[in-house]
Amino acid sequence: MRGLIITIDGPSASGKSTVARGVAAALGYRHVDSGALYRAITWQVLEAGVKPDDMVGVTRVLAALTLEWLPGEHAFLFRLAGREPGPEIRSPAVAAAVSAVAAIPAVREWANRAFRQTPEWGGVVMDGRDIGSVVFPEARHKFYLDADPSVRAKRRLGEQTGDGAGAGLDGVLEALKRRDAFDRARREAPLAVPPGARVIDTGALTQAEVVRTVLDGVQTEEARR
Ligand code: CDP
């Protein structure tokens, strides 16, 4: 299978990025973590001393940013403003600010233009919130991963970084719920199950089982065509 687009959407810590990486590796495609770009933009906004909900300030920061895709063997990395983002984009400060920055229409248009360049290099597996609904509505393989918030909070706690870090399981759960609620309620490209997406509850499955389920879904659909 060459050059397909596979979209994987879902709420925070639903396992999207890990599964997308596994699917990309199995198919010889490249994974694009769309949230990483929103996080890197947010980090630039915070570094510039701009408030995440200051639409004019954020748009000014955005206008000065250049993006370079770095297509690797199984993943796209990128340079934003000349540097590859590091662990700072997973910090609690970025986690708390990213939803506000990502709700700004100019930010989404800018990011979407960038995401739509990636299939020029070959097959992609892209994970995010609106990939199957807005970025690639024409993709023929769409998945939506979900799990109970308490399951997702435990996973995020295990990563020891990001949402509600240092605040224990309750703090992580609260921070995740807040970010999910904001992402679901926003006017522009809200988090929702894209039309035609297959929903997978990852709560009772291992990552390998979810990867297998996605690969089976893709292969079954391709065989049917
Ligand atoms: O890792 P986690 O699932 O918690 O989040 P992420 O995928 O890194 O996304 C971080 C934030 O970026 C989300 O909470 C959204 O506000 C935003 N985002 C978005 O709006 N659209 C996307 N396609 C991906 C991320």
Coordinates of C-alpha atoms and ligand atoms in Angstrom, one line a residue:
M1 CA 0.0 0.0 0.0
R2 CA 1.6 3.3 -1.0
G3 CA 0.8 6.8 -0.3
L4 CA -2.3 6.5 1.8
I5 CA -3.4 8.9 4.5
I6 CA -4.5 7.4 7.9
T7 CA -6.1 9.8 10.4
I8 CA -6.2 9.1 14.2
D9 CA -8.1 11.5 16.3
G10 CA -9.1 11.5 20.0
P11 CA -8.8 13.3 23.4
S12 CA -5.6 13.7 25.4
A13 CA -3.7 10.6 26.5
S14 CA -6.0 8.3 24.5
G15 CA -2.9 6.7 23.1
K16 CA -3.0 8.3 19.6
S17 CA 0.6 9.2 19.1
T18 CA 2.0 5.8 20.3
V19 CA -0.5 3.9 18.1
A20 CA 0.1 6.2 15.1
R21 CA 3.8 5.6 15.4
G22 CA 3.3 1.8 15.5
V23 CA 1.0 1.9 12.5
A24 CA 3.4 4.1 10.5
A25 CA 6.3 1.8 11.3
A26 CA 4.3 -1.3 10.2
L27 CA 3.3 0.2 6.9
G28 CA 6.6 2.1 6.1
Y29 CA 4.7 5.4 6.4
R30 CA 5.6 8.5 8.4
H31 CA 3.9 9.6 11.6
V32 CA 2.9 13.2 12.0
D33 CA 2.1 14.3 15.6
S34 CA 0.0 17.4 14.8
G35 CA -0.3 18.2 18.5
A36 CA 3.5 18.7 18.7
L37 CA 3.2 21.5 16.2
Y38 CA 0.5 23.2 18.2
R39 CA 2.6 22.7 21.3
A40 CA 5.8 24.2 19.6
I41 CA 3.8 27.2 18.4
T42 CA 2.5 27.6 22.0
W43 CA 6.0 27.5 23.4
Q44 CA 7.1 30.2 21.0
V45 CA 4.1 32.3 22.1
L46 CA 5.0 31.9 25.8
E47 CA 8.7 32.7 25.1
A48 CA 7.6 35.9 23.4
G49 CA 5.8 36.9 26.5
V50 CA 2.4 36.8 24.8
K51 CA -0.7 35.5 26.5
P52 CA -2.2 32.4 24.9
D53 CA -5.6 34.0 24.3
D54 CA -4.2 37.3 22.9
M55 CA -5.3 36.8 19.4
V56 CA -3.4 39.8 18.0
G57 CA -0.2 39.0 19.9
V58 CA -0.3 35.3 18.9
T59 CA -0.9 36.2 15.2
R60 CA 2.1 38.5 15.3
V61 CA 4.3 35.7 16.7
L62 CA 2.9 33.3 14.1
A63 CA 3.7 35.7 11.2
A64 CA 7.4 35.6 12.1
L65 CA 7.6 31.8 12.3
T66 CA 9.1 29.5 9.7
L67 CA 8.5 25.8 9.6
E68 CA 10.7 23.2 8.0
W69 CA 9.5 19.5 7.8
L70 CA 12.2 16.9 8.4
P71 CA 11.0 13.6 6.9
G72 CA 12.7 10.8 8.8
E73 CA 12.4 7.0 8.3
H74 CA 9.1 6.6 10.1
A75 CA 8.2 10.1 11.4
F76 CA 8.2 13.7 10.4
L77 CA 10.1 15.9 12.8
F78 CA 10.2 19.7 12.2
R79 CA 12.2 22.9 12.8
L80 CA 10.1 25.8 14.0
A81 CA 11.9 29.2 13.9
G82 CA 15.1 27.3 13.1
R83 CA 15.1 24.8 16.0
E84 CA 13.8 21.4 16.7
P85 CA 11.5 21.4 19.7
G86 CA 12.6 19.5 22.8
P87 CA 10.9 18.3 26.0
E88 CA 9.9 21.9 26.8
I89 CA 6.8 21.4 24.6
R90 CA 5.5 18.8 27.0
S91 CA 5.9 21.1 30.1
P92 CA 2.9 21.9 32.3
A93 CA 3.1 25.6 31.1
V94 CA 2.7 24.5 27.5
A95 CA 0.0 21.9 28.4
A96 CA -2.0 24.6 30.2
A97 CA -1.8 27.1 27.3
V98 CA -2.0 25.0 24.2
S99 CA -5.8 24.7 23.9
A100 CA -6.2 28.5 23.9
V101 CA -3.5 29.0 21.2
A102 CA -5.0 26.1 19.1
A103 CA -8.5 27.7 19.3
I104 CA -7.3 30.8 17.3
P105 CA -8.5 30.4 13.7
A106 CA -5.3 32.0 12.2
V107 CA -3.2 29.4 14.1
R108 CA -5.3 26.5 12.7
E109 CA -5.1 27.8 9.1
W110 CA -1.4 28.1 9.4
A111 CA -1.0 24.6 10.9
N112 CA -3.4 23.0 8.4
R113 CA -1.5 24.4 5.5
A114 CA 1.7 22.8 6.9
F115 CA 0.0 19.4 7.7
R116 CA -1.4 19.2 4.1
Q117 CA 2.2 19.4 2.7
T118 CA 3.3 16.1 4.4
P119 CA 1.7 13.6 2.0
E120 CA 4.0 14.9 -0.8
W121 CA 6.7 12.7 0.7
G122 CA 4.6 9.5 0.8
G123 CA 2.1 7.7 3.1
V124 CA 1.3 9.4 6.4
V125 CA -0.4 8.5 9.7
M126 CA -1.4 11.8 11.4
D127 CA -2.8 12.0 14.9
G128 CA -4.7 15.0 16.4
R129 CA -8.1 16.4 17.1
D130 CA -9.5 17.3 13.7
I131 CA -7.4 15.4 11.2
G132 CA -10.2 13.2 9.9
S133 CA -12.8 16.1 10.1
V134 CA -10.9 19.1 8.8
V135 CA -7.3 18.5 7.7
F136 CA -7.9 15.4 5.6
P137 CA -11.7 14.9 5.3
E138 CA -11.2 12.9 2.2
A139 CA -8.9 10.3 3.9
R140 CA -10.3 6.9 3.5
H141 CA -9.0 5.5 6.7
K142 CA -10.2 7.3 9.8
F143 CA -9.9 6.2 13.4
Y144 CA -11.0 7.8 16.7
L145 CA -9.4 6.5 19.9
D146 CA -11.0 7.1 23.3
A147 CA -10.8 5.8 26.8
D148 CA -12.4 6.6 30.2
P149 CA -10.8 9.8 31.6
S150 CA -9.5 7.9 34.7
V151 CA -7.7 5.5 32.4
R152 CA -6.2 8.4 30.4
A153 CA -5.2 10.3 33.6
K154 CA -3.3 7.2 34.8
R155 CA -1.4 6.9 31.5
R156 CA -0.5 10.6 31.6
L157 CA 0.6 10.4 35.2
G158 CA 2.9 7.5 34.1
E159 CA 4.6 9.9 31.6
Q160 CA 5.5 12.1 34.5
T161 CA 5.1 15.3 32.5
G162 CA 2.6 17.7 31.1
D163 CA -1.0 18.0 32.4
G164 CA -1.2 18.7 36.1
A165 CA 2.3 17.4 36.7
G166 CA 3.2 17.2 40.4
A167 CA -0.4 17.3 41.4
G168 CA -1.1 13.6 41.7
L169 CA -3.7 11.6 39.9
D170 CA -6.6 14.0 40.8
G171 CA -4.7 17.0 39.5
V172 CA -3.8 15.2 36.2
L173 CA -7.4 14.1 35.8
E174 CA -8.7 17.6 36.4
A175 CA -6.1 19.1 33.9
L176 CA -7.0 16.5 31.2
K177 CA -10.8 17.1 31.7
R178 CA -10.3 20.9 31.4
R179 CA -8.3 20.6 28.2
D180 CA -10.7 18.1 26.7
A181 CA -13.7 20.3 27.5
F182 CA -12.0 23.3 26.0
D183 CA -11.1 21.3 22.8
R184 CA -14.7 20.0 22.5
A185 CA -16.4 23.3 23.0
R186 CA -14.3 25.5 20.7
R187 CA -16.0 26.9 17.7
E188 CA -13.2 26.1 15.2
A189 CA -12.6 22.4 14.5
P190 CA -13.8 21.0 17.8
L191 CA -12.7 17.6 19.1
A192 CA -15.4 15.2 17.8
V193 CA -15.6 11.8 16.1
P194 CA -15.1 12.6 12.4
P195 CA -17.8 11.3 10.0
G196 CA -16.8 7.9 8.8
A197 CA -14.3 7.3 11.6
R198 CA -14.0 4.0 13.4
V199 CA -14.1 4.4 17.2
I200 CA -11.8 2.3 19.3
D201 CA -12.0 2.2 23.1
T202 CA -8.4 1.7 24.1
G203 CA -9.2 1.3 27.8
A204 CA -9.0 -2.5 27.9
L205 CA -6.5 -3.0 25.0
T206 CA -2.7 -3.0 24.9
Q207 CA -1.0 -0.6 22.5
A208 CA 0.0 -3.5 20.3
E209 CA -3.7 -4.6 20.2
V210 CA -4.8 -1.1 19.1
V211 CA -2.1 -1.0 16.4
R212 CA -3.4 -4.4 15.2
T213 CA -7.0 -3.2 15.2
V214 CA -6.1 -0.2 13.1
L215 CA -4.0 -2.2 10.7
D216 CA -6.8 -4.8 10.3
G217 CA -9.3 -2.0 9.6
V218 CA -7.0 -0.5 6.9
Q219 CA -6.3 -3.9 5.3
T220 CA -10.0 -4.9 5.3
E221 CA -11.1 -1.7 3.7
E222 CA -8.3 -1.8 1.1
A223 CA -9.2 -5.4 0.2
R224 CA -12.9 -4.4 -0.2
R225 CA -11.9 -1.8 -2.9
Ligands
CDP1 O1 -0.7 14.5 23.9 P1 -2.1 15.0 24.0 O2 -3.0 14.1 23.3 O3 -2.5 15.3 25.4 O4 -2.2 16.3 23.2 P2 -1.6 16.7 21.8 O5 -2.0 15.8 20.7 O6 -0.1 17.0 22.0 O7 -2.4 18.1 21.5 C1 -2.2 19.2 22.4 C2 -3.3 20.3 22.1 O8 -3.1 20.8 20.8 C3 -4.7 19.7 22.2 O9 -5.2 19.8 23.5 C4 -5.5 20.7 21.3 O10 -5.8 21.9 21.9 C5 -4.4 21.0 20.2 N1 -4.5 20.3 19.0 C6 -5.5 20.7 18.1 O11 -6.2 21.6 18.4 N2 -5.7 20.0 16.9 C7 -4.9 19.0 16.6 N3 -5.0 18.4 15.4 C8 -3.9 18.5 17.5 C9 -3.8 19.2 18.7

